[in-house]
PDB file of C-alpha atoms in Angstrom:
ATOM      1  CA  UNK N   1     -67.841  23.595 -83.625  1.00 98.00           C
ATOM      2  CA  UNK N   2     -65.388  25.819 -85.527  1.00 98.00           C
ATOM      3  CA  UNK N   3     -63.956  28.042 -83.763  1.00 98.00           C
ATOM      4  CA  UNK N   4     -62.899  31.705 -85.178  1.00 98.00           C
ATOM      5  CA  UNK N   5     -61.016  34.841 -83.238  1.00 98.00           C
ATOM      6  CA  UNK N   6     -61.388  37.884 -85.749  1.00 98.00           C
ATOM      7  CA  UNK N   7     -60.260  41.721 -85.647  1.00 98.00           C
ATOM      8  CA  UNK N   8     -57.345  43.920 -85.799  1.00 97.00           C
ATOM      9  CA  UNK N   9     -54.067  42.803 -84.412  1.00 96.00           C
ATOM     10  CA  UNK N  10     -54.052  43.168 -80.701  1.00 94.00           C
ATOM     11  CA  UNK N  11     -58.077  43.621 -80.393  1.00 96.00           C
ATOM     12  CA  UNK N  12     -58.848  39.982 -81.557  1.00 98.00           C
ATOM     13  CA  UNK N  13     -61.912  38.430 -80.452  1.00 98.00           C
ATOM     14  CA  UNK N  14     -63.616  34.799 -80.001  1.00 98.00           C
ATOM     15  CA  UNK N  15     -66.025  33.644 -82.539  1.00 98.00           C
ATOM     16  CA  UNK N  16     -67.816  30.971 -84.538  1.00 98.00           C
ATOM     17  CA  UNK N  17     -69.048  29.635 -87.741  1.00 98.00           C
ATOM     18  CA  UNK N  18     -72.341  27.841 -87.838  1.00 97.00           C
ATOM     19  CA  UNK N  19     -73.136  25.094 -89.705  1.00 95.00           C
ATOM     20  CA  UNK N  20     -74.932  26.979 -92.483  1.00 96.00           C
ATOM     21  CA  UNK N  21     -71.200  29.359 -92.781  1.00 96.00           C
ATOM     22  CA  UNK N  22     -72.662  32.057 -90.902  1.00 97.00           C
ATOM     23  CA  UNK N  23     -69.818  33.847 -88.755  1.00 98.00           C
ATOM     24  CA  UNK N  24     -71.078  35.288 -85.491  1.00 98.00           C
ATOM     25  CA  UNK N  25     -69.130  37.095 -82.275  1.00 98.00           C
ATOM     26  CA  UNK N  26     -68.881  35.589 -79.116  1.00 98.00           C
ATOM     27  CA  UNK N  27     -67.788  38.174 -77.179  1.00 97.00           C
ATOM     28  CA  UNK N  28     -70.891  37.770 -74.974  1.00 97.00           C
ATOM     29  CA  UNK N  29     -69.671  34.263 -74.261  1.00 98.00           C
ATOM     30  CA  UNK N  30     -66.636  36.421 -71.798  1.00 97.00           C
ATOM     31  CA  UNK N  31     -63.558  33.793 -72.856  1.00 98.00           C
ATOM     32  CA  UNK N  32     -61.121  33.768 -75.591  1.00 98.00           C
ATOM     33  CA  UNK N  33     -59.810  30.712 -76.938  1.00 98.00           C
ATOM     34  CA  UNK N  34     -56.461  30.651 -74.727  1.00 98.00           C
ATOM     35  CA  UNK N  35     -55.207  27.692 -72.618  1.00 98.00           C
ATOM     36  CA  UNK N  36     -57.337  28.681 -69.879  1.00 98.00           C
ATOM     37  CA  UNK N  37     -60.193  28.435 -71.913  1.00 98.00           C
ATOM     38  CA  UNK N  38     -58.897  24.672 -73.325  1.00 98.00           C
ATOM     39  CA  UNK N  39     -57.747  23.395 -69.788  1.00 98.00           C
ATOM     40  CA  UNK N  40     -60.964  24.100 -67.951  1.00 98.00           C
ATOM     41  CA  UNK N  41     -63.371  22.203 -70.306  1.00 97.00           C
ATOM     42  CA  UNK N  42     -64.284  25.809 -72.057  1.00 98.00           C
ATOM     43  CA  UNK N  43     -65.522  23.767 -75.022  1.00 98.00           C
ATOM     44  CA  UNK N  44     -68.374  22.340 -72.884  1.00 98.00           C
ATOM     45  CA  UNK N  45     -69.212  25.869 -71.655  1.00 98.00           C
ATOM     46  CA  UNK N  46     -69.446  27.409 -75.093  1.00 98.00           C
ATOM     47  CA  UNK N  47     -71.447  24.425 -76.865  1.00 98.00           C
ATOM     48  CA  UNK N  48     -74.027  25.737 -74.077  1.00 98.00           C
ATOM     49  CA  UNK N  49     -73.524  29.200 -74.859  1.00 98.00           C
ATOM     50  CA  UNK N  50     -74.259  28.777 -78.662  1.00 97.00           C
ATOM     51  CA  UNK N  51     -77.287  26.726 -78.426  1.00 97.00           C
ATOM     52  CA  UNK N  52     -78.720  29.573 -76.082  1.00 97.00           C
ATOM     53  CA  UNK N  53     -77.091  32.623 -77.986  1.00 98.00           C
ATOM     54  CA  UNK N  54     -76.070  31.356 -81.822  1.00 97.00           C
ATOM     55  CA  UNK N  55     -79.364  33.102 -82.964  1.00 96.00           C
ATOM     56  CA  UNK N  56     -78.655  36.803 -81.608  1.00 97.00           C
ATOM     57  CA  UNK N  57     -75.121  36.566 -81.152  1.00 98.00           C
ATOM     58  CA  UNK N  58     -73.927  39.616 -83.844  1.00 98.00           C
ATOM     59  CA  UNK N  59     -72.842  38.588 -86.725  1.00 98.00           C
ATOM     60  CA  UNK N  60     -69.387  38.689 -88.782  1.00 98.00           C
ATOM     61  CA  UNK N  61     -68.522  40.549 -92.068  1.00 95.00           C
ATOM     62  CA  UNK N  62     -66.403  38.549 -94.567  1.00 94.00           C
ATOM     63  CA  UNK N  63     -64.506  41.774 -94.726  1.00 96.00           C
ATOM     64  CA  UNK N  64     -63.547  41.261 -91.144  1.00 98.00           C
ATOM     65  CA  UNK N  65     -59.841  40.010 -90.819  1.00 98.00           C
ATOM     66  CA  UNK N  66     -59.604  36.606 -89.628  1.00 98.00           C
ATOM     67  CA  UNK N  67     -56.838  36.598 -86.414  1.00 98.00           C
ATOM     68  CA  UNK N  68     -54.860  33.171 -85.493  1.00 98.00           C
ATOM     69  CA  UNK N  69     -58.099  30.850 -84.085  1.00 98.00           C
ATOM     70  CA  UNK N  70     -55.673  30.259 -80.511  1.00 98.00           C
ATOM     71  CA  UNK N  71     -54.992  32.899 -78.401  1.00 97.00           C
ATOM     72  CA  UNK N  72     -51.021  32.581 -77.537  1.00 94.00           C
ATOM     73  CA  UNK N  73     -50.458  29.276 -77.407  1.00 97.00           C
ATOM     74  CA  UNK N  74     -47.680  28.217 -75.082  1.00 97.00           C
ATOM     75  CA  UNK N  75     -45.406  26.354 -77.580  1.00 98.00           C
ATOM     76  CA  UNK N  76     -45.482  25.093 -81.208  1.00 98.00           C
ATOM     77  CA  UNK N  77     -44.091  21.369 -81.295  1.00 98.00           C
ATOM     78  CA  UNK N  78     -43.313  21.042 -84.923  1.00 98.00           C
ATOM     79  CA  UNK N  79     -42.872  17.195 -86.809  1.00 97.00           C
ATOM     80  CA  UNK N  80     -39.940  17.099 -89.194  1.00 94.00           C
ATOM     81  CA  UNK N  81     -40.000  14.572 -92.184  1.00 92.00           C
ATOM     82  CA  UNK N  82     -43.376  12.673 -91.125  1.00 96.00           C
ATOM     83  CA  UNK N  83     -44.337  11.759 -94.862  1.00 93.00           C
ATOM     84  CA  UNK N  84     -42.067   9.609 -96.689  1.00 88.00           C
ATOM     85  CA  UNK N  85     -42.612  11.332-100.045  1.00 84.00           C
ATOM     86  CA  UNK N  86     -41.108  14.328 -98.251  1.00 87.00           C
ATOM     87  CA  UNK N  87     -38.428  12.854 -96.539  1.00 83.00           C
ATOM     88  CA  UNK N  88     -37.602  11.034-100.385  1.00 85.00           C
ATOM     89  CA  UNK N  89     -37.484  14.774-102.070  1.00 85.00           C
ATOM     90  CA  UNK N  90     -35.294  16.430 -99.354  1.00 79.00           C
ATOM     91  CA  UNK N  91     -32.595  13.765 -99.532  1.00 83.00           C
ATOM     92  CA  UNK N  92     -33.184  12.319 -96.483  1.00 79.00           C
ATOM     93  CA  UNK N  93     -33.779   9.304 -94.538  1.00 86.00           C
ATOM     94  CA  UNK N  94     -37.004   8.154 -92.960  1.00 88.00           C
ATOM     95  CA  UNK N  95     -37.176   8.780 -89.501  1.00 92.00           C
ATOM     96  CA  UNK N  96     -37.642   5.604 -86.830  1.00 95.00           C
ATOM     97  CA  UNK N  97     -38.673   8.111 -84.107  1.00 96.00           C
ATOM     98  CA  UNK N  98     -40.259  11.356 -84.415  1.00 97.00           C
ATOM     99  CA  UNK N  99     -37.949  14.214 -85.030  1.00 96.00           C
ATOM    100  CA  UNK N 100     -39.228  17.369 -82.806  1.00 97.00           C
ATOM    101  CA  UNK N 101     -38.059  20.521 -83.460  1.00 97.00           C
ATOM    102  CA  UNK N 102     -39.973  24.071 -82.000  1.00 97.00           C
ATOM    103  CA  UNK N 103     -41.132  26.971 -83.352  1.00 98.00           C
ATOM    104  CA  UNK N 104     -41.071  30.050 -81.784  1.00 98.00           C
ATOM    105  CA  UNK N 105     -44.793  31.716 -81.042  1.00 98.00           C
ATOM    106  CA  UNK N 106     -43.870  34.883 -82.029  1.00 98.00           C
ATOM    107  CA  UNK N 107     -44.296  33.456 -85.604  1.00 98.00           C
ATOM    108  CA  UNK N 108     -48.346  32.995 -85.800  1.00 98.00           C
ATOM    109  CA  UNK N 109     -50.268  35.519 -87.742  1.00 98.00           C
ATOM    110  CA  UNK N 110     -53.687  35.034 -88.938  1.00 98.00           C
ATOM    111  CA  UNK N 111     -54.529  32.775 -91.790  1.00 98.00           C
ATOM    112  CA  UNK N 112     -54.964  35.900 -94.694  1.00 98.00           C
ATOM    113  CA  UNK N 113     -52.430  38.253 -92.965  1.00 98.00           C
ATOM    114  CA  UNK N 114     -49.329  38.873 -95.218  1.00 98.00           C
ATOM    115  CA  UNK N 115     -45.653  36.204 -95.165  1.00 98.00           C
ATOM    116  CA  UNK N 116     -43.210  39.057 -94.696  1.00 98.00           C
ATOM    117  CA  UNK N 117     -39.622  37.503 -96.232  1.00 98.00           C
ATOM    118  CA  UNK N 118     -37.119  37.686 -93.888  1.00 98.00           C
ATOM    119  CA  UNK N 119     -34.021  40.396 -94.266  1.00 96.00           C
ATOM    120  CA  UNK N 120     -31.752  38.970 -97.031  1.00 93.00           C
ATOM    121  CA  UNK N 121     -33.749  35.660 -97.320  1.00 97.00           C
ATOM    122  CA  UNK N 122     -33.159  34.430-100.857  1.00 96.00           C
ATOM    123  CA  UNK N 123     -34.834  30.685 -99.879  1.00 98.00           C
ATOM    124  CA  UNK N 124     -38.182  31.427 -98.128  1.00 98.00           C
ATOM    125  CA  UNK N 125     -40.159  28.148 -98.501  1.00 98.00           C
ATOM    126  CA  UNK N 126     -43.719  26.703 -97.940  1.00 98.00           C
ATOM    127  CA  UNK N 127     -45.039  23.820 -96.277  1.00 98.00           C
ATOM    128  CA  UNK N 128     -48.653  22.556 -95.727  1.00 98.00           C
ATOM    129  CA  UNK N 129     -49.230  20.692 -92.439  1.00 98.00           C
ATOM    130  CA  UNK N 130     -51.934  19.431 -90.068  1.00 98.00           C
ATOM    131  CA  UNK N 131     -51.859  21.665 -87.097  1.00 98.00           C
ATOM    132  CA  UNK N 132     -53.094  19.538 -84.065  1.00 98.00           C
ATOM    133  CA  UNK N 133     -54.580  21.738 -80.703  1.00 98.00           C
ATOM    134  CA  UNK N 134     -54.176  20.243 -77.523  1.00 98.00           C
ATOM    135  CA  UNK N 135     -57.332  20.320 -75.284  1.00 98.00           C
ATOM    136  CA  UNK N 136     -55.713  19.242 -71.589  1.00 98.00           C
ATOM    137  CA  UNK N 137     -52.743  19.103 -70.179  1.00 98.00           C
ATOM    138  CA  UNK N 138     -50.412  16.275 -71.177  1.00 98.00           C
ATOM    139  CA  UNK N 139     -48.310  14.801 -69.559  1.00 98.00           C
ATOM    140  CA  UNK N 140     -46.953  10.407 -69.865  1.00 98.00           C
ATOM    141  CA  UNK N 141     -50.559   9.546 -71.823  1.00 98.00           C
ATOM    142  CA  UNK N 142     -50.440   6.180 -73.988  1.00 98.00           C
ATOM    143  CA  UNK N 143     -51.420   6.193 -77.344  1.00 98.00           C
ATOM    144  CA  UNK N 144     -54.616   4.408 -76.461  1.00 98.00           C
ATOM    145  CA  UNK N 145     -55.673   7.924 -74.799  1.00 98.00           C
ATOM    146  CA  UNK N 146     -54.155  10.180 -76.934  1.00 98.00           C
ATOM    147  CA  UNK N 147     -57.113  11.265 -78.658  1.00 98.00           C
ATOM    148  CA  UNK N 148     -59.034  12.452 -75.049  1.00 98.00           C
ATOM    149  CA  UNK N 149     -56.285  15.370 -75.235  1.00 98.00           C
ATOM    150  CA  UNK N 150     -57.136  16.605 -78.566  1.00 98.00           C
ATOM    151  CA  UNK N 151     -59.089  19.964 -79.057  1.00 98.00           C
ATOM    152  CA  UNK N 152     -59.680  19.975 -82.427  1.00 98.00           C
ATOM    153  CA  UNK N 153     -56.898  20.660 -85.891  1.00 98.00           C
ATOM    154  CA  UNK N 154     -56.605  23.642 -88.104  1.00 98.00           C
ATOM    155  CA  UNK N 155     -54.767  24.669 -90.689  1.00 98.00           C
ATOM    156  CA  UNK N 156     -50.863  25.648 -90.669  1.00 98.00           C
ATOM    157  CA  UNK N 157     -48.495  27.236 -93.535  1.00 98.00           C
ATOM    158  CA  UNK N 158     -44.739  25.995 -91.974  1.00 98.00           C
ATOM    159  CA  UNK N 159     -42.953  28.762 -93.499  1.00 98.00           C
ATOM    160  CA  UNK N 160     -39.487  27.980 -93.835  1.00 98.00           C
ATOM    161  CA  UNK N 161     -36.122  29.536 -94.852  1.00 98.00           C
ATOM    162  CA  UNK N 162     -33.870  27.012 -95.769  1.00 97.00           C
ATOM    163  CA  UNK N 163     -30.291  28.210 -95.714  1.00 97.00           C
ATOM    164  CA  UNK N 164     -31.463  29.281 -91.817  1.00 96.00           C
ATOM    165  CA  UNK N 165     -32.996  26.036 -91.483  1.00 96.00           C
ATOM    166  CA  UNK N 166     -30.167  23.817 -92.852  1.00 93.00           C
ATOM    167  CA  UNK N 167     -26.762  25.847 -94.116  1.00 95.00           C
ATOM    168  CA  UNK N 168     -26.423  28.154 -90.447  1.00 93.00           C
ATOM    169  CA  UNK N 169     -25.863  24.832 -88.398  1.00 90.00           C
ATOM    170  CA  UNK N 170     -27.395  24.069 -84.927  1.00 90.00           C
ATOM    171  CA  UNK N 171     -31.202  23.670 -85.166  1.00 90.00           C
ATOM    172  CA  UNK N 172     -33.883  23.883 -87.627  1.00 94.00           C
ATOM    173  CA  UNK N 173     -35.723  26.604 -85.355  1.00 96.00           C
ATOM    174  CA  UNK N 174     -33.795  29.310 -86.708  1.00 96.00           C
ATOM    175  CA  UNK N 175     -35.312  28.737 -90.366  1.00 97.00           C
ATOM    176  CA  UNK N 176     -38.487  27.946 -89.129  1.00 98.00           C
ATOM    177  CA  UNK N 177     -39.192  31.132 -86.538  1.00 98.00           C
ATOM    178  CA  UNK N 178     -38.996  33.978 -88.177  1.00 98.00           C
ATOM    179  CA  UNK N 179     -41.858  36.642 -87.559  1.00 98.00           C
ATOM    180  CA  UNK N 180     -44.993  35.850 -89.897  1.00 98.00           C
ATOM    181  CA  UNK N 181     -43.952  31.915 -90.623  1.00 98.00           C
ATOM    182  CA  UNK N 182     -46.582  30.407 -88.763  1.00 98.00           C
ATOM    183  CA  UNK N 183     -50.001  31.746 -90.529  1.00 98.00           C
ATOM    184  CA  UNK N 184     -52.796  29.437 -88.608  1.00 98.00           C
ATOM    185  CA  UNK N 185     -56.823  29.357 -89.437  1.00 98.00           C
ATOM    186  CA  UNK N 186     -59.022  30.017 -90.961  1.00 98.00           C
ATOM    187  CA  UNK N 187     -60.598  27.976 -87.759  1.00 98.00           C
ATOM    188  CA  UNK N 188     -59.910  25.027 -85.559  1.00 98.00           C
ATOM    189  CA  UNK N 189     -62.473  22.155 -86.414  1.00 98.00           C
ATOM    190  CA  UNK N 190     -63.554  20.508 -83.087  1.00 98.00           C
ATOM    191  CA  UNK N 191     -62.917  16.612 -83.382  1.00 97.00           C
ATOM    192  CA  UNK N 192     -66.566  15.902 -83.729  1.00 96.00           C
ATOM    193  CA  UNK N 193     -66.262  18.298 -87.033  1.00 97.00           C
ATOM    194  CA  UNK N 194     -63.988  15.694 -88.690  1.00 97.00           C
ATOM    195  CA  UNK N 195     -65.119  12.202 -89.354  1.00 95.00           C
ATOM    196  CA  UNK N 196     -61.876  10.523 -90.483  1.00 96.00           C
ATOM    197  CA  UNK N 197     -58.670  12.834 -89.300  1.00 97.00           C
ATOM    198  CA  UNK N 198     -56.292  10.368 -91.031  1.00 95.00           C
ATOM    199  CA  UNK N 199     -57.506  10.441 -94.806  1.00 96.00           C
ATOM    200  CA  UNK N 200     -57.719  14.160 -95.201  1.00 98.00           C
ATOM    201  CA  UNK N 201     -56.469  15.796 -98.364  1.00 98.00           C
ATOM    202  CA  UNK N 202     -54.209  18.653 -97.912  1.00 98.00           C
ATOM    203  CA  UNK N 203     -52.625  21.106-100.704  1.00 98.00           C
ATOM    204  CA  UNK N 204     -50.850  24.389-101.753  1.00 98.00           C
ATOM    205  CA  UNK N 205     -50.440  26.414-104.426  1.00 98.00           C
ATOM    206  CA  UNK N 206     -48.388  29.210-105.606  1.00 98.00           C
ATOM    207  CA  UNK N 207     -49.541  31.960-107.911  1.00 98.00           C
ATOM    208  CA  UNK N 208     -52.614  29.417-108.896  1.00 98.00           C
ATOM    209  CA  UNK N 209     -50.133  26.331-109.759  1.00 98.00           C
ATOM    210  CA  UNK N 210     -50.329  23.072-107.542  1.00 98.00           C
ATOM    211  CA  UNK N 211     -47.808  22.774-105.296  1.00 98.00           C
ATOM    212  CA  UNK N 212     -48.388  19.841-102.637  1.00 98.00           C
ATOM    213  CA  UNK N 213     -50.793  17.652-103.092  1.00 97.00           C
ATOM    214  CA  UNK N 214     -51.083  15.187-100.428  1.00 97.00           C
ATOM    215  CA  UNK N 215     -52.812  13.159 -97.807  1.00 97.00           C
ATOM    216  CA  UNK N 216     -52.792  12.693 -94.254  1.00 97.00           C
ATOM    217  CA  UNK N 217     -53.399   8.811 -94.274  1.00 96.00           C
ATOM    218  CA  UNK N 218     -49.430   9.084 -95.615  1.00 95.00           C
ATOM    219  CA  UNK N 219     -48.378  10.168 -92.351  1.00 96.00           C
ATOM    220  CA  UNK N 220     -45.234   7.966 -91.211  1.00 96.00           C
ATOM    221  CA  UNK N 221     -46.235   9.005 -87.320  1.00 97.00           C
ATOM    222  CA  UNK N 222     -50.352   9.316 -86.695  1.00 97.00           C
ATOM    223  CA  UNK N 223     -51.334  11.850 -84.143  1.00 98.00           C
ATOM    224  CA  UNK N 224     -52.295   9.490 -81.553  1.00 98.00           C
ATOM    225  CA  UNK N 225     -48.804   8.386 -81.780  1.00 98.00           C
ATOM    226  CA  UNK N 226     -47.258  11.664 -81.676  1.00 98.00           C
ATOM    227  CA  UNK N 227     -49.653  12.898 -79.058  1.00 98.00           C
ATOM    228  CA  UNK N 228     -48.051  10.209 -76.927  1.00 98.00           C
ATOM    229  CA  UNK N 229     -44.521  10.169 -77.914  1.00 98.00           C
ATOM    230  CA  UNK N 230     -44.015  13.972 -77.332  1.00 98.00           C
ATOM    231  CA  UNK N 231     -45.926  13.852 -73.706  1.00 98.00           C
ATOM    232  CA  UNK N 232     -42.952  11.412 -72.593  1.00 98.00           C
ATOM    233  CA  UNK N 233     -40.817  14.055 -72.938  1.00 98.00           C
ATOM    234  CA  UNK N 234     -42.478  16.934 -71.892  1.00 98.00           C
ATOM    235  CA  UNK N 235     -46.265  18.245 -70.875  1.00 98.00           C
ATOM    236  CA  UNK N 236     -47.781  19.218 -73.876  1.00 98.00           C
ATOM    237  CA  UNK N 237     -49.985  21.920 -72.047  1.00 98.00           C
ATOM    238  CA  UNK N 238     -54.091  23.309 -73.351  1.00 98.00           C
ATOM    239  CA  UNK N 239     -53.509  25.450 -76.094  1.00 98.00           C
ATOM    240  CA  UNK N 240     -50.051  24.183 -77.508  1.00 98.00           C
ATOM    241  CA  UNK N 241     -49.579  22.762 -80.875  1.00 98.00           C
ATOM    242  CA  UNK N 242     -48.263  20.260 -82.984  1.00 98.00           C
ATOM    243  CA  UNK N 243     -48.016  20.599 -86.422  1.00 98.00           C
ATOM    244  CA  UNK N 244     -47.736  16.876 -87.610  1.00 98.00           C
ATOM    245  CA  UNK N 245     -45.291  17.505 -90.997  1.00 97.00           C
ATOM    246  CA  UNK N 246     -45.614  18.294 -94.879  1.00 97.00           C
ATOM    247  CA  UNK N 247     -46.088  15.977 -97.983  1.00 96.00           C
ATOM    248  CA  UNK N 248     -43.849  16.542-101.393  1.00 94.00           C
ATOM    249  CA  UNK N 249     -44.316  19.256-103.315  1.00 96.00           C
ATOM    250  CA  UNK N 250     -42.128  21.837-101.516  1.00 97.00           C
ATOM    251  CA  UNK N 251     -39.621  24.401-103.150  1.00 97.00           C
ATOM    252  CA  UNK N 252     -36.774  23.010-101.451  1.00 95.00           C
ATOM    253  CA  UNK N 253     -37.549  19.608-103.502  1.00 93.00           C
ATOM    254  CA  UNK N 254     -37.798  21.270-107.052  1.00 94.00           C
ATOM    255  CA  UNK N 255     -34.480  20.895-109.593  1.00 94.00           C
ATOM    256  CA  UNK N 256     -33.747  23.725-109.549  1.00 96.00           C
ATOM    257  CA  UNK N 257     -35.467  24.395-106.061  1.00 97.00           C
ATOM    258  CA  UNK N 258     -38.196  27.163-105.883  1.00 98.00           C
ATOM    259  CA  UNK N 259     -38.042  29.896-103.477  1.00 98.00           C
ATOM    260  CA  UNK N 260     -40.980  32.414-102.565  1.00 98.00           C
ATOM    261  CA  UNK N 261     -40.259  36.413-103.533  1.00 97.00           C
ATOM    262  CA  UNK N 262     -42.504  39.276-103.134  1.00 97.00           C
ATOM    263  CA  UNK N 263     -45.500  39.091-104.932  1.00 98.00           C
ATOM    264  CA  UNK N 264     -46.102  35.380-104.710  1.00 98.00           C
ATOM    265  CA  UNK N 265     -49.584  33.924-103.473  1.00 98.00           C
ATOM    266  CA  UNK N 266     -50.181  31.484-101.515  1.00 98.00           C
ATOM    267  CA  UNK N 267     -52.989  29.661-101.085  1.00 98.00           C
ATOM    268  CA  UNK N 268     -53.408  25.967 -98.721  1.00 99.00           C
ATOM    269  CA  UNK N 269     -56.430  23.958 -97.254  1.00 98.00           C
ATOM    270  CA  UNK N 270     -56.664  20.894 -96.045  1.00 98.00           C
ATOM    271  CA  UNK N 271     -60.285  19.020 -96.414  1.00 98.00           C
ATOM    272  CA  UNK N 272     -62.752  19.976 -93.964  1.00 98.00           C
ATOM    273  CA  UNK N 273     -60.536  22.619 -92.070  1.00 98.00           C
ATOM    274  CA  UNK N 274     -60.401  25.214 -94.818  1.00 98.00           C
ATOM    275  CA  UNK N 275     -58.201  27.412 -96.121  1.00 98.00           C
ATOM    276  CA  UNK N 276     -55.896  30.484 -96.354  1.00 98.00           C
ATOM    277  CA  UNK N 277     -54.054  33.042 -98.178  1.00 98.00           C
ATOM    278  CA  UNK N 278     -51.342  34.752 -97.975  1.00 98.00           C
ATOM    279  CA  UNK N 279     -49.283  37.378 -99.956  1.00 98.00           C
ATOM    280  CA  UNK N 280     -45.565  37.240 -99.567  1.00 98.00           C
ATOM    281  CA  UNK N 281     -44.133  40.866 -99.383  1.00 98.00           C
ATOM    282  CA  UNK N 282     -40.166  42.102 -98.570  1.00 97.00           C
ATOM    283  CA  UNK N 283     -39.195  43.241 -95.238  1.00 97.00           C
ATOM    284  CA  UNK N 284     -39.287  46.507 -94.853  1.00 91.00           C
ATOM    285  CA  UNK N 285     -37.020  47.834 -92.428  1.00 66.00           C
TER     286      UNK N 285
END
């Protein structure tokens, strides 16, 4: 399934795409896609509800905006350096363990909705990633089981500023939290949708011109892995994500680097998730 939530900011609702691209509402199915909804096997309950309803379920405009596909998910659990072609541009070695870092929820915005540059940001930066949704609680699981406590993946723009991020000291969640930085959608994929999650091609562009170009079989840490490894620290709860890390191709790697400024498009997908837009603009106090 691919799941959709659609609408106006603060009067989101669930929804669907069908196989043949048809968008419908599933506000008759009576749950939106939040951790309650993961956690008590809600993706069992609405396979049932489609087959009976798909048909005369009302159906979606394109015009429609397209809201975050998670309803407040308890925590973002972001992977830093993860492809070694990334790691090699930034100036920085390859990780032996994961490095986490978070990113605060107050970031996600729909897929299409607008990057808003932060006050006096002169180094707002973009970053394609797998975005991984957990489907149960987790809590100590082994890699070997990893998978059983995956939802499904979507698509994730890990806006960045970099002088927060790396010339302000302490942690990277500073550069990485600001309001708008965490665009997600256009859907999440169920695991079923996917038939290989590690040789998927993700990319951006800017203002039409290729960007990133990239692939997740590169991925120093797989998600089974990662599933695992971040459970041993803490539960990774229904609902929560982890966004599993960027190939090359960001601005922070050009000579000279390249920074976003109002105006800019930007435009990612990753291979059978997708994609989305967005249209970076100033803050406006």
């Amino acid at each position: 399934m691919k799941l959709i939530r659609f609408g106006e900011v603060g009067q989101e609702k669930p929804g669907l795409i069908l196989s043949d691209g048809t968008k419908i509402d599933a506000s008759g199915f009576g749950e939106d896609f939040n951790r309650d909804f993961f956690q008590s096997g809600g993706l069992g309950r609405l396979a049932e509800w489609v087959a009976e309803n798909a048909a005369s379920a009302p159906k979606i405009n394109d015009s429609v905006r397209l809201a975050p596909p998670v309803d407040r998910p308890g925590k973002i659990v972001c992977i830093g350096l993860n492809y070694e072609d990334h790691a090699n541009e930034g100036g920085m070695d390859i990780p032996e363990e994961p490095i986490l870092f978070f990113k605060a929820t107050s970031s996600v915005v729909g897929p299409n909705d607008d990057l808003v540059i932060p006050k006096n940001s002169k180094k707002t930066d973009w970053e394609v990633e797998l975005a991984v949704i957990i489907g149960k609680d987790a809590s100590y699981v082994s890699k070997e089981d990893a998978m059983d406590y995956v939802a499904g993946y979507c698509v994730h723009n890990d806006y960045s500023e970099r002088e927060y991020q790396l010339e302000k000291g302490g942690q990277w969640v500073k550069g990485k939290s600001c309001d708008t930085f965490a665009p997600l959608g256009p859907y999440i994929a169920t695991k079923d949708e996917i038939d290989d999650i590690n040789d998927l091609r993700l990319w951006l562009k800017v203002n039409g011109e290729l960007k990133q170009d990239g692939s997740t079989s590169k991925l120093i840490f797989d998600i089974p892995y990662l599933v695992s490894y971040i459970s041993q620290f803490m539960t990774l709860q229904a609902g929560d994500i982890i966004s599993t890390g960027t190939p090359a191709g960001v601005g922070l790697g050009f000579n000279p680097p390249q920074y976003l400024k109002p105006g800019d498009e930007v435009e990612l997908g990753i291979e059978g998730l997708g994609s989305s837009r967005q249209k970076a603009k100033a803050y406006n106090s």
